Amino acid sequence: MAGTLTGRLMESLLKLNNCTIRFGGLTAVSCFSMAIAKGELVGLIGPNGAGKTTVFNMVTGVYRPTEGEVLLAGERLNGLKPYAITGKGIARTFQNIRLFGSLTVFDNVRAAFNLHLKHGPIHALTRGKAFLNEEGAIEKRTLELLKIFNLERFRKAMCKSLPYGDQRRLEIVRALATEPKLLLLDEPAAGMTPTEKSNLMKLIEFVRETFDISVLLVEHDMRVVMGICHRIYVLDYGVQIAEGPPSEIRSDPRVIEAYLGEA
Amino acid sequence: MSRSLLNLVFALVLCASISFFGENFIASNFAYYYDILISIGVNIILATSLNLVNGYTGQFSLGHAGFMAVGAYASASWSNHLDPIIFGIVNGSGNPVATNAAMFVSMLFAGAMAAIAGFAVGVPSLRLKGDYLAIVTLGFGEIIRVAILNLDFLGASRGLSVPGTYTNLFWTYGSVVLCIYVVLSLVHSTYGRGFLTVRDDEVAAEAMGINTTKYKVAAFVVAAFFAGVAGALYAHFKAFLTPEGFNFFRSVDVVVIVILGGMGSTIGVVFAAVLLTILPEALRGLAHTEFVPAAYQVLLENRLILYSLLLIILMLTRPQGLFGDGTAFKKWLGRSRAD
Amino acid sequence: MDKLIEVLQQLVNGVSLGSIYALIALGYTMVYGVLRFINFAHGDIYMLGAYSGFLLAPLFAHTFKFGEFDTFTPENTLFILSGAGLIMVLSMMICATIGVLIERIAYRPLRERPRLNVLITAIGVSLFLQNMTQYRLGADPKAFPQLIPVYVIEGLGNLTILTSQLAIIVATIILLIILRFVVMKTKIGLAMRALSFNPTACSIMGVNNDVVISFTFALGSALAAAAGILVSMDSPSINPLMGNLPGIKAFVAAVLGGIGNISGAALGGLIIGILETFVVAIGFPQWRDGIAFAVLIVILLFKPTGILGRVEREKV
């Protein structure tokens, strides 16, 4: 067991080592460690206020861990700005959808290609051949992505006019356009109908396989988490109380207690 | 050469030929309208460039007149000190090639100095949002004005005279065309979509790998550059500068144009610049006709009362401005929204 | 010894100037506390306060013999102060009403809109007040009637203190004590504090937020009006644009003290006032209007929450 664990940590894509974050006197997350292997789909669950989103914000650079370190493929991410962390290969979606409200569906995705852009402002003015070719390539790639997720017919629509479920999917497409190695999904099933949730589960699995990426999922809906995650971390009051495959988590007394309170 | 670049060259050539063939005719026969034409051009440059900051990037600068002042004084000083040397070399100030070259160089210098000022303002302002940013940019504008008031080599409160009125229709509208081209080409590229993402949601933009800081500085620098160019045109048109010409109310003028035109709509802002340059003149004319009772004359002559009401009513009823983000206007022109 | 007197002198000048900024800054900070928005037109309320006094004084000039006394004497002091006090209270009431009306007409309909829209409206309101005053009463400076006799108080040695400066400082202290009482000890004050803490929770607890916001505008505008009257006693030349610079400096004071924090605004006002006086005293009078902006830029860069402010995070 110890051997396989070490083996897994060796090849882990994302690693959190004893991360603690405090806001003033409040310790939101305490000594949290986590490892996600390449291609793995990991869930992060816990009751309200357990610190799940804080972990997200720590990984994506919105907050800076007070102690501990965040590593992506062995490279330290502490203190990097959010955009730089995205540049290293971590993309995310938001709990409360944060699309670019004044842009079309097409432009929402296109804007995310900014990250790997070869041309700059000067090229946008001179409009040379290389610039036009790259813009053409981005347009093509954007449409391809939209097509994969069946959003192509909305490409000229304003993103806010999309149905709720489609907006969530568009956020995922936008995140994928940054060509991440790790995708963080923050409560993607929130507000979805049971049918939409089933579709979402298929979608996440599909994304992970098609784009060959790891996924970290924060989710309240147990059916979704238990249904697709390979491994699950459980947080309560900022402290990890359990870790393991869904079958173990399901029957772990500490987890049940955290969710149901002391019975 | 791409099509948009060809259009730019064509537009510049058009400006040059109008200037070449029509300049003297308009200036001598319709002097009053000629003045208004130049003012319209200067206002279009100021407003379309400010629109990059306030409209497309969603920041709120209230200090555009400060950058204009930097440009105006920079170009005036340049012409005061260096034009005589240039003219000495190329034989006299009567030579149109020499004067136009001098104008071009002084405009570039004005733009560059203003751009540096824009960078200096942009970098510290990045941490600020909305109303704070507005006040700080207002503060920078005022500091620039106070500084000029205290710098003797810029004439301090006495004012500074500018040698040679080199501003003409070509330089004015050539700059208008260039400014519009730069703003539109920037915004309508994958790179430029970054400005809009900063406006819409900074957190999400950062999460998509967009360096929002860089975009804000870029917007400030480009906008300041063109404000500086507008300042140079103004300096070589009025031939005399005072710090009061660049006070807070001048900044407000530009902001009102941008808001009326619709923040983030270049075409709307151009239209609003034309409208708001002509309107005070037209109202002033109207004020002295028999239709207007004497008591209301002052009301019509004071553009700021008009502007203040315009701002309040627009915000209450149509905060997106006359044209919103310009989609309605583009539809009206019968074009699709694809960039 | 002379140096000490000089410093003391500038300190008194600074405190009396700073008191004015403090009174205006309180309006900015209280409105920011309940609405999270900078009331750009606040400096113009200060101007309107001065103009209210200018228009009111002639009505009472006969009764209170404005301008007829040369000095304070034990017999006339109470009489003079009640006359000046009446003008001040009436002006405060007028401006409180104007402040409430502005909020009701121009700001309230925009409460759910982006803050930028409200800011633009506030700029519009500011321009409107200035230019309407200019239009109705003329752009030229007006001489403010003499409400109290202004002269150098005797018996202080080399220290030159004017009665008007003393009036500013004493009146400010009284107003600050009253304000503190209102905010800390009354029900509406409690509601104000609750509202600035959490508007939603506040309205759930049965507080009528609209009433509290109106009251905040009334309170802030009244203080600004008092500042307008006090400043005009000291330098009796008023004009429609007089609110611009003090307005912005008071805003800087509010930010310096920590915007939203009432004690901070008073403290910030004093600091800015003293700083400005000393910049003039050490030989840079032409930079007196630049110093406030320099301070603003420095605070926003190094401690945007101000001296006494608290941190607010954007929820992601």
mmCIF file of C-alpha atoms in Angstrom, chain B residues 40 44 48 257 260-261 265-277 322-323 329:
data_model
loop_
_atom_site.group_PDB
_atom_site.id
_atom_site.type_symbol
_atom_site.label_atom_id
_atom_site.label_comp_id
_atom_site.label_asym_id
_atom_site.label_seq_id
_atom_site.Cartn_x
_atom_site.Cartn_y
_atom_site.Cartn_z
ATOM 1 C CA ILE B 40 -14.556 68.077 -34.011
ATOM 2 C CA ILE B 44 -13.042 62.571 -31.913
ATOM 3 C CA THR B 48 -12.218 57.406 -29.267
ATOM 4 C CA ILE B 257 -18.930 62.237 -25.248
ATOM 5 C CA LEU B 260 -23.351 59.544 -24.788
ATOM 6 C CA GLY B 261 -21.862 57.585 -27.657
ATOM 7 C CA SER B 265 -18.842 51.665 -29.295
ATOM 8 C CA THR B 266 -16.357 53.506 -31.485
ATOM 9 C CA ILE B 267 -18.877 54.502 -34.083
ATOM 10 C CA GLY B 268 -21.256 55.818 -31.427
ATOM 11 C CA VAL B 269 -18.483 57.792 -29.791
ATOM 12 C CA VAL B 270 -17.413 59.365 -33.102
ATOM 13 C CA PHE B 271 -20.997 60.368 -33.711
ATOM 14 C CA ALA B 272 -21.337 61.760 -30.181
ATOM 15 C CA ALA B 273 -18.107 63.739 -30.601
ATOM 16 C CA VAL B 274 -19.480 65.411 -33.719
ATOM 17 C CA LEU B 275 -22.838 66.020 -32.049
ATOM 18 C CA LEU B 276 -21.479 67.432 -28.814
ATOM 19 C CA THR B 277 -19.022 69.712 -30.596
ATOM 20 C CA LEU B 322 -27.140 56.277 -27.655
ATOM 21 C CA PHE B 323 -25.642 53.323 -29.458
ATOM 22 C CA PHE B 329 -25.900 50.535 -35.314
#
